[in-house]
Amino acid sequence: MNAKSQIREILWTRFHAENENRLKTAELNHDILKDVTRRYGMNLNDIKSAARGKMTLCKMCRVCNGETCRGLTPGPGGKGSGQTFVRNVEKLKDITLNMRVLHNDDNVDCTLEFFGQTLKAPIFAAPIAKIKANYGTSFSEIEYLEALSAGCATAGLLPFYGDGVQSEFFDLPLEFIKKHKGFGVPTIKPWINEITFEKIMRANEVSPVAIAMDVDAAGLISLKQTSTPIAFKHLNDLLEIRSKINGPFIIKGVMTVKDAELAILAHADAIIVSNHGGRVMDDGISTIEVLSEIASFVAHRALILTDGGYRSGYDVFKALACGADGVLVGRPFSHAAIGGNAEGVALYAKQLIAELEDAMRMTGCFTLKDIQRTNINLHF
Ligand SMILES: Cc1cc2nc3c(=O)[nH]c(=O)nc-3n(C[C@H](O)[C@H](O)[C@H](O)COP(=O)(O)O)c2cc1C
C-alpha cells in the first residue's frame, strides 16, 4: 500500500469511528460525507459500509443475492419466498468464461450506440423508486435522483427512472431528465390507459432518450394494496401506448417468447428481459435462463436488454454472450447512491465498465460484436 492510500485509509477509519453512531442511526450528514470523499477519495468498500449504516431494511450483504431479504417487499427483497431474486443471482454464477489470451491486442471498445446516444458501455442503471420506503433510509428520493443522474452522467451510462402511486415518484425523475437534456429513460407503470396516456404526454415534454413501461408491475404487491388502478396490458393497449410515445418505446418485463412476439407486434424498439428483480412473481425462472431463446426469436427486430442479479462486469459479459445488447443493474446502484452519492454511483459504474473490459480482453473480444455464445459455458 502506498503512502497516499495509507493516509486515506487512516482518515476513513477515523471518519467512520467519529460518525459511527450517526451512520448507524441513518442521520449521516451528506455534506460531511461529500466533503470527506472529495478530499480523501473513497473506494467501494467505504461506500458499502457507509450504505450499511444508513439503511434499516437492506443489510447490505457481501453479495446482494436476495437471501437475507427473502420476501421483504415492500423493501429490497423478492416476492413471497424470494426465490426468483435468489435464482437470478445463482444462475449467473453457473456460467463460466472461456479464456483466450493468445492475441496481441490490449485495446477493447465497449461503447454502445443507443437510440442516438454514445454510451461508455452497454450498462444501465435500472429504474428504482421509493428509496426511503424500500430501503428504510433517511436518504430522500431527491438525493437519490441527484446521485444517480449525476453519477451516471459522469460515468457515461444511461439511467432509467421508476414510477409510483404518488405523483412525485414520476414527476421528480422528469425534472432530472430535463436537467440532463433528455439523458434518461422514464419507466411508466402499467396504470389504466387514461393515467398512462397522461404520463406519456408529460414524459414526451422532456424529450427523453426513450420511454419504457414495466408491464410486469401489474404483479407488484405494493401497487395492489393501493387504490390507484394498474392493469395487465395486451396488444391493443400496447399499440395505443406506442402511438402516443414520441421517441423509442421500451417494454420491460418480458420473460417468454410469446410476450416477446407481442412486444414486437406492438412495435417496441427494445424489450427488457426482466422479472423485476424477483419482485412480481415467486418461483419464477431467472432472466439469464430465458435470454438466449428470446434473443434468437427477436433476431434484431428490437434491441434486447436484460436485468436481474447482475453484479459485476463479468456478469454483464455473460448476458451479452447470450444475445443481449445491454444490461440494467438495479439494487447495487441504489447502494452506491445511498453510501456515496454521485461519487459512489460513478465509482461503481466505472468498476462495472473496467470489469467488462477485462472480461473482453481476457476472452479475446475487442468489440461488443465479438462477444459470442462460444465465449461462455452454461452449466445449467
Ligand atoms: C426497491 C426497488 C424498487 C424498484 N422500483 C422499480 C420501478 O419503479 N420501476 C421498475 O420498472 N422497476 C423497479 N424495480 C426493479 C428494477 O428496475 C430491476 O428490474 C431489478 O431491480 C433488477 O434486479 P437487480 O436489482 O437484482 O439488479 C425496483 C427494484 C427494487 C429493488
PDB file of N, CA and C in Angstrom, residues 147-217:
ATOM      1  N   ALA A 147     -28.013  11.849  -7.087  1.00  0.00           N
ATOM      2  CA  ALA A 147     -26.815  10.992  -7.104  1.00  0.00           C
ATOM      3  C   ALA A 147     -26.783  10.135  -8.364  1.00  0.00           C
ATOM      4  N   LEU A 148     -27.931   9.543  -8.704  1.00  0.00           N
ATOM      5  CA  LEU A 148     -27.976   8.628  -9.848  1.00  0.00           C
ATOM      6  C   LEU A 148     -27.725   9.375 -11.156  1.00  0.00           C
ATOM      7  N   SER A 149     -28.418  10.513 -11.323  1.00  0.00           N
ATOM      8  CA  SER A 149     -28.295  11.221 -12.602  1.00  0.00           C
ATOM      9  C   SER A 149     -26.884  11.781 -12.773  1.00  0.00           C
ATOM     10  N   ALA A 150     -26.344  12.383 -11.709  1.00  0.00           N
ATOM     11  CA  ALA A 150     -25.002  12.978 -11.831  1.00  0.00           C
ATOM     12  C   ALA A 150     -23.937  11.889 -11.968  1.00  0.00           C
ATOM     13  N   GLY A 151     -24.076  10.815 -11.172  1.00  0.00           N
ATOM     14  CA  GLY A 151     -23.082   9.729 -11.221  1.00  0.00           C
ATOM     15  C   GLY A 151     -23.067   9.051 -12.581  1.00  0.00           C
ATOM     16  N   CYS A 152     -24.251   8.786 -13.130  1.00  0.00           N
ATOM     17  CA  CYS A 152     -24.322   8.131 -14.444  1.00  0.00           C
ATOM     18  C   CYS A 152     -23.781   9.053 -15.532  1.00  0.00           C
ATOM     19  N   ALA A 153     -24.100  10.346 -15.433  1.00  0.00           N
ATOM     20  CA  ALA A 153     -23.603  11.287 -16.447  1.00  0.00           C
ATOM     21  C   ALA A 153     -22.074  11.308 -16.427  1.00  0.00           C
ATOM     22  N   THR A 154     -21.491  11.314 -15.225  1.00  0.00           N
ATOM     23  CA  THR A 154     -20.026  11.309 -15.112  1.00  0.00           C
ATOM     24  C   THR A 154     -19.435  10.059 -15.750  1.00  0.00           C
ATOM     25  N   ALA A 155     -20.090   8.917 -15.501  1.00  0.00           N
ATOM     26  CA  ALA A 155     -19.538   7.647 -15.995  1.00  0.00           C
ATOM     27  C   ALA A 155     -19.915   7.367 -17.448  1.00  0.00           C
ATOM     28  N   GLY A 156     -20.856   8.137 -17.997  1.00  0.00           N
ATOM     29  CA  GLY A 156     -21.270   7.912 -19.392  1.00  0.00           C
ATOM     30  C   GLY A 156     -22.258   6.774 -19.548  1.00  0.00           C
ATOM     31  N   LEU A 157     -23.005   6.462 -18.474  1.00  0.00           N
ATOM     32  CA  LEU A 157     -24.033   5.412 -18.548  1.00  0.00           C
ATOM     33  C   LEU A 157     -25.416   6.050 -18.451  1.00  0.00           C
ATOM     34  N   LEU A 158     -26.400   5.394 -19.056  1.00  0.00           N
ATOM     35  CA  LEU A 158     -27.757   5.957 -19.107  1.00  0.00           C
ATOM     36  C   LEU A 158     -28.602   5.432 -17.939  1.00  0.00           C
ATOM     37  N   PRO A 159     -29.221   6.347 -17.167  1.00  0.00           N
ATOM     38  CA  PRO A 159     -30.081   5.879 -16.074  1.00  0.00           C
ATOM     39  C   PRO A 159     -31.542   5.737 -16.495  1.00  0.00           C
ATOM     40  N   PHE A 160     -32.196   4.681 -16.023  1.00  0.00           N
ATOM     41  CA  PHE A 160     -33.647   4.547 -16.113  1.00  0.00           C
ATOM     42  C   PHE A 160     -34.215   5.061 -14.788  1.00  0.00           C
ATOM     43  N   TYR A 161     -35.438   5.571 -14.822  1.00  0.00           N
ATOM     44  CA  TYR A 161     -36.078   6.064 -13.597  1.00  0.00           C
ATOM     45  C   TYR A 161     -37.415   5.363 -13.399  1.00  0.00           C
ATOM     46  N   GLY A 162     -37.825   5.238 -12.121  1.00  0.00           N
ATOM     47  CA  GLY A 162     -39.046   4.496 -11.794  1.00  0.00           C
ATOM     48  C   GLY A 162     -40.279   5.376 -11.696  1.00  0.00           C
ATOM     49  N   ASP A 163     -41.304   4.809 -11.087  1.00  0.00           N
ATOM     50  CA  ASP A 163     -42.619   5.456 -11.024  1.00  0.00           C
ATOM     51  C   ASP A 163     -43.314   4.929  -9.767  1.00  0.00           C
ATOM     52  N   GLY A 164     -44.334   5.615  -9.323  1.00  0.00           N
ATOM     53  CA  GLY A 164     -45.048   5.149  -8.134  1.00  0.00           C
ATOM     54  C   GLY A 164     -46.421   5.781  -8.052  1.00  0.00           C
ATOM     55  N   VAL A 165     -47.172   5.366  -7.033  1.00  0.00           N
ATOM     56  CA  VAL A 165     -48.544   5.860  -6.893  1.00  0.00           C
ATOM     57  C   VAL A 165     -48.550   7.379  -6.691  1.00  0.00           C
ATOM     58  N   GLN A 166     -47.704   7.854  -5.756  1.00  0.00           N
ATOM     59  CA  GLN A 166     -47.661   9.303  -5.522  1.00  0.00           C
ATOM     60  C   GLN A 166     -46.974   9.980  -6.706  1.00  0.00           C
ATOM     61  N   SER A 167     -47.518  11.122  -7.126  1.00  0.00           N
ATOM     62  CA  SER A 167     -47.049  11.752  -8.369  1.00  0.00           C
ATOM     63  C   SER A 167     -45.566  12.118  -8.321  1.00  0.00           C
ATOM     64  N   GLU A 168     -45.035  12.408  -7.116  1.00  0.00           N
ATOM     65  CA  GLU A 168     -43.622  12.820  -7.043  1.00  0.00           C
ATOM     66  C   GLU A 168     -42.679  11.754  -7.619  1.00  0.00           C
ATOM     67  N   PHE A 169     -43.064  10.465  -7.510  1.00  0.00           N
ATOM     68  CA  PHE A 169     -42.144   9.416  -7.963  1.00  0.00           C
ATOM     69  C   PHE A 169     -41.997   9.375  -9.482  1.00  0.00           C
ATOM     70  N   PHE A 170     -42.896  10.060 -10.183  1.00  0.00           N
ATOM     71  CA  PHE A 170     -42.754  10.175 -11.630  1.00  0.00           C
ATOM     72  C   PHE A 170     -42.298  11.584 -12.009  1.00  0.00           C
ATOM     73  N   ASP A 171     -42.820  12.576 -11.290  1.00  0.00           N
ATOM     74  CA  ASP A 171     -42.523  13.970 -11.647  1.00  0.00           C
ATOM     75  C   ASP A 171     -41.069  14.346 -11.366  1.00  0.00           C
ATOM     76  N   LEU A 172     -40.544  13.897 -10.217  1.00  0.00           N
ATOM     77  CA  LEU A 172     -39.157  14.263  -9.883  1.00  0.00           C
ATOM     78  C   LEU A 172     -38.166  13.734 -10.925  1.00  0.00           C
ATOM     79  N   PRO A 173     -38.260  12.443 -11.315  1.00  0.00           N
ATOM     80  CA  PRO A 173     -37.342  11.974 -12.360  1.00  0.00           C
ATOM     81  C   PRO A 173     -37.419  12.809 -13.637  1.00  0.00           C
ATOM     82  N   LEU A 174     -38.641  13.234 -14.008  1.00  0.00           N
ATOM     83  CA  LEU A 174     -38.751  14.038 -15.236  1.00  0.00           C
ATOM     84  C   LEU A 174     -37.947  15.330 -15.112  1.00  0.00           C
ATOM     85  N   GLU A 175     -37.941  15.898 -13.898  1.00  0.00           N
ATOM     86  CA  GLU A 175     -37.153  17.127 -13.702  1.00  0.00           C
ATOM     87  C   GLU A 175     -35.664  16.858 -13.916  1.00  0.00           C
ATOM     88  N   PHE A 176     -35.211  15.691 -13.412  1.00  0.00           N
ATOM     89  CA  PHE A 176     -33.787  15.366 -13.575  1.00  0.00           C
ATOM     90  C   PHE A 176     -33.456  15.050 -15.035  1.00  0.00           C
ATOM     91  N   ILE A 177     -34.390  14.408 -15.735  1.00  0.00           N
ATOM     92  CA  ILE A 177     -34.147  14.114 -17.159  1.00  0.00           C
ATOM     93  C   ILE A 177     -34.051  15.433 -17.935  1.00  0.00           C
ATOM     94  N   LYS A 178     -34.932  16.361 -17.573  1.00  0.00           N
ATOM     95  CA  LYS A 178     -34.910  17.673 -18.235  1.00  0.00           C
ATOM     96  C   LYS A 178     -33.572  18.367 -17.965  1.00  0.00           C
ATOM     97  N   LYS A 179     -33.162  18.326 -16.686  1.00  0.00           N
ATOM     98  CA  LYS A 179     -31.897  18.967 -16.300  1.00  0.00           C
ATOM     99  C   LYS A 179     -30.727  18.382 -17.097  1.00  0.00           C
ATOM    100  N   HIS A 180     -30.797  17.073 -17.380  1.00  0.00           N
ATOM    101  CA  HIS A 180     -29.709  16.418 -18.117  1.00  0.00           C
ATOM    102  C   HIS A 180     -30.037  16.314 -19.613  1.00  0.00           C
ATOM    103  N   LYS A 181     -30.863  17.242 -20.087  1.00  0.00           N
ATOM    104  CA  LYS A 181     -31.166  17.378 -21.529  1.00  0.00           C
ATOM    105  C   LYS A 181     -31.666  16.080 -22.161  1.00  0.00           C
ATOM    106  N   GLY A 182     -32.572  15.431 -21.455  1.00  0.00           N
ATOM    107  CA  GLY A 182     -33.205  14.232 -22.009  1.00  0.00           C
ATOM    108  C   GLY A 182     -32.442  12.943 -21.743  1.00  0.00           C
ATOM    109  N   PHE A 183     -31.299  13.047 -21.048  1.00  0.00           N
ATOM    110  CA  PHE A 183     -30.453  11.865 -20.836  1.00  0.00           C
ATOM    111  C   PHE A 183     -31.012  11.018 -19.684  1.00  0.00           C
ATOM    112  N   GLY A 184     -31.971  10.170 -20.013  1.00  0.00           N
ATOM    113  CA  GLY A 184     -32.596   9.305 -19.011  1.00  0.00           C
ATOM    114  C   GLY A 184     -33.816   8.643 -19.628  1.00  0.00           C
ATOM    115  N   VAL A 185     -34.282   7.589 -19.000  1.00  0.00           N
ATOM    116  CA  VAL A 185     -35.456   6.870 -19.510  1.00  0.00           C
ATOM    117  C   VAL A 185     -36.504   6.768 -18.404  1.00  0.00           C
ATOM    118  N   PRO A 186     -37.612   7.517 -18.516  1.00  0.00           N
ATOM    119  CA  PRO A 186     -38.685   7.343 -17.529  1.00  0.00           C
ATOM    120  C   PRO A 186     -39.386   6.009 -17.786  1.00  0.00           C
ATOM    121  N   THR A 187     -39.712   5.308 -16.710  1.00  0.00           N
ATOM    122  CA  THR A 187     -40.361   3.994 -16.852  1.00  0.00           C
ATOM    123  C   THR A 187     -41.738   4.081 -16.203  1.00  0.00           C
ATOM    124  N   ILE A 188     -42.752   4.070 -17.044  1.00  0.00           N
ATOM    125  CA  ILE A 188     -44.123   4.279 -16.569  1.00  0.00           C
ATOM    126  C   ILE A 188     -44.734   2.944 -16.145  1.00  0.00           C
ATOM    127  N   LYS A 189     -45.411   2.940 -15.007  1.00  0.00           N
ATOM    128  CA  LYS A 189     -46.069   1.710 -14.555  1.00  0.00           C
ATOM    129  C   LYS A 189     -47.310   1.455 -15.418  1.00  0.00           C
ATOM    130  N   PRO A 190     -47.765   0.219 -15.487  1.00  0.00           N
ATOM    131  CA  PRO A 190     -48.927  -0.081 -16.344  1.00  0.00           C
ATOM    132  C   PRO A 190     -50.247   0.344 -15.704  1.00  0.00           C
ATOM    133  N   TRP A 191     -50.381   1.648 -15.495  1.00  0.00           N
ATOM    134  CA  TRP A 191     -51.636   2.181 -14.959  1.00  0.00           C
ATOM    135  C   TRP A 191     -52.744   1.932 -15.973  1.00  0.00           C
ATOM    136  N   ILE A 192     -53.990   2.149 -15.573  1.00  0.00           N
ATOM    137  CA  ILE A 192     -55.062   2.096 -16.574  1.00  0.00           C
ATOM    138  C   ILE A 192     -54.725   3.133 -17.648  1.00  0.00           C
ATOM    139  N   ASN A 193     -55.213   2.899 -18.867  1.00  0.00           N
ATOM    140  CA  ASN A 193     -54.732   3.676 -20.014  1.00  0.00           C
ATOM    141  C   ASN A 193     -54.844   5.189 -19.838  1.00  0.00           C
ATOM    142  N   GLU A 194     -55.932   5.627 -19.236  1.00  0.00           N
ATOM    143  CA  GLU A 194     -56.143   7.073 -19.074  1.00  0.00           C
ATOM    144  C   GLU A 194     -54.961   7.728 -18.331  1.00  0.00           C
ATOM    145  N   ILE A 195     -54.551   7.096 -17.227  1.00  0.00           N
ATOM    146  CA  ILE A 195     -53.428   7.645 -16.442  1.00  0.00           C
ATOM    147  C   ILE A 195     -52.129   7.496 -17.237  1.00  0.00           C
ATOM    148  N   THR A 196     -51.973   6.345 -17.884  1.00  0.00           N
ATOM    149  CA  THR A 196     -50.758   6.097 -18.674  1.00  0.00           C
ATOM    150  C   THR A 196     -50.577   7.174 -19.747  1.00  0.00           C
ATOM    151  N   PHE A 197     -51.644   7.472 -20.480  1.00  0.00           N
ATOM    152  CA  PHE A 197     -51.536   8.442 -21.582  1.00  0.00           C
ATOM    153  C   PHE A 197     -51.124   9.819 -21.061  1.00  0.00           C
ATOM    154  N   GLU A 198     -51.671  10.164 -19.896  1.00  0.00           N
ATOM    155  CA  GLU A 198     -51.352  11.477 -19.322  1.00  0.00           C
ATOM    156  C   GLU A 198     -49.863  11.530 -18.938  1.00  0.00           C
ATOM    157  N   LYS A 199     -49.353  10.408 -18.403  1.00  0.00           N
ATOM    158  CA  LYS A 199     -47.930  10.370 -18.014  1.00  0.00           C
ATOM    159  C   LYS A 199     -47.032  10.385 -19.257  1.00  0.00           C
ATOM    160  N   ILE A 200     -47.466   9.705 -20.314  1.00  0.00           N
ATOM    161  CA  ILE A 200     -46.670   9.707 -21.555  1.00  0.00           C
ATOM    162  C   ILE A 200     -46.552  11.135 -22.082  1.00  0.00           C
ATOM    163  N   MET A 201     -47.671  11.860 -22.023  1.00  0.00           N
ATOM    164  CA  MET A 201     -47.670  13.231 -22.530  1.00  0.00           C
ATOM    165  C   MET A 201     -46.625  14.064 -21.783  1.00  0.00           C
ATOM    166  N   ARG A 202     -46.596  13.886 -20.444  1.00  0.00           N
ATOM    167  CA  ARG A 202     -45.641  14.671 -19.657  1.00  0.00           C
ATOM    168  C   ARG A 202     -44.204  14.211 -19.908  1.00  0.00           C
ATOM    169  N   ALA A 203     -44.034  12.908 -20.103  1.00  0.00           N
ATOM    170  CA  ALA A 203     -42.682  12.399 -20.382  1.00  0.00           C
ATOM    171  C   ALA A 203     -42.191  12.905 -21.738  1.00  0.00           C
ATOM    172  N   ASN A 204     -43.076  12.922 -22.740  1.00  0.00           N
ATOM    173  CA  ASN A 204     -42.692  13.414 -24.072  1.00  0.00           C
ATOM    174  C   ASN A 204     -42.107  14.822 -24.000  1.00  0.00           C
ATOM    175  N   GLU A 205     -42.647  15.616 -23.063  1.00  0.00           N
ATOM    176  CA  GLU A 205     -42.232  17.024 -22.980  1.00  0.00           C
ATOM    177  C   GLU A 205     -40.754  17.198 -22.639  1.00  0.00           C
ATOM    178  N   VAL A 206     -40.142  16.208 -21.959  1.00  0.00           N
ATOM    179  CA  VAL A 206     -38.720  16.370 -21.601  1.00  0.00           C
ATOM    180  C   VAL A 206     -37.804  15.667 -22.606  1.00  0.00           C
ATOM    181  N   SER A 207     -38.371  15.192 -23.713  1.00  0.00           N
ATOM    182  CA  SER A 207     -37.613  14.536 -24.796  1.00  0.00           C
ATOM    183  C   SER A 207     -36.585  13.526 -24.286  1.00  0.00           C
ATOM    184  N   PRO A 208     -37.042  12.499 -23.575  1.00  0.00           N
ATOM    185  CA  PRO A 208     -36.082  11.517 -23.066  1.00  0.00           C
ATOM    186  C   PRO A 208     -35.525  10.646 -24.191  1.00  0.00           C
ATOM    187  N   VAL A 209     -34.418   9.967 -23.908  1.00  0.00           N
ATOM    188  CA  VAL A 209     -33.808   9.066 -24.900  1.00  0.00           C
ATOM    189  C   VAL A 209     -34.838   8.028 -25.355  1.00  0.00           C
ATOM    190  N   ALA A 210     -35.662   7.562 -24.424  1.00  0.00           N
ATOM    191  CA  ALA A 210     -36.724   6.593 -24.729  1.00  0.00           C
ATOM    192  C   ALA A 210     -37.725   6.641 -23.580  1.00  0.00           C
ATOM    193  N   ILE A 211     -38.875   6.023 -23.784  1.00  0.00           N
ATOM    194  CA  ILE A 211     -39.841   5.873 -22.687  1.00  0.00           C
ATOM    195  C   ILE A 211     -40.106   4.376 -22.523  1.00  0.00           C
ATOM    196  N   ALA A 212     -40.052   3.916 -21.269  1.00  0.00           N
ATOM    197  CA  ALA A 212     -40.259   2.485 -21.008  1.00  0.00           C
ATOM    198  C   ALA A 212     -41.548   2.271 -20.234  1.00  0.00           C
ATOM    199  N   MET A 213     -42.044   1.032 -20.289  1.00  0.00           N
ATOM    200  CA  MET A 213     -43.154   0.640 -19.409  1.00  0.00           C
ATOM    201  C   MET A 213     -42.827  -0.721 -18.801  1.00  0.00           C
ATOM    202  N   ASP A 214     -42.880  -0.798 -17.452  1.00  0.00           N
ATOM    203  CA  ASP A 214     -42.618  -2.086 -16.785  1.00  0.00           C
ATOM    204  C   ASP A 214     -43.943  -2.845 -16.675  1.00  0.00           C
ATOM    205  N   VAL A 215     -44.282  -3.552 -17.757  1.00  0.00           N
ATOM    206  CA  VAL A 215     -45.594  -4.206 -17.850  1.00  0.00           C
ATOM    207  C   VAL A 215     -45.802  -5.258 -16.752  1.00  0.00           C
ATOM    208  N   ASP A 216     -44.694  -5.781 -16.215  1.00  0.00           N
ATOM    209  CA  ASP A 216     -44.807  -6.808 -15.166  1.00  0.00           C
ATOM    210  C   ASP A 216     -45.207  -6.229 -13.808  1.00  0.00           C
ATOM    211  N   ALA A 217     -45.218  -4.893 -13.685  1.00  0.00           N
ATOM    212  CA  ALA A 217     -45.563  -4.279 -12.394  1.00  0.00           C
ATOM    213  C   ALA A 217     -47.024  -4.511 -12.033  1.00  0.00           C
TER     214      ALA A 217
END
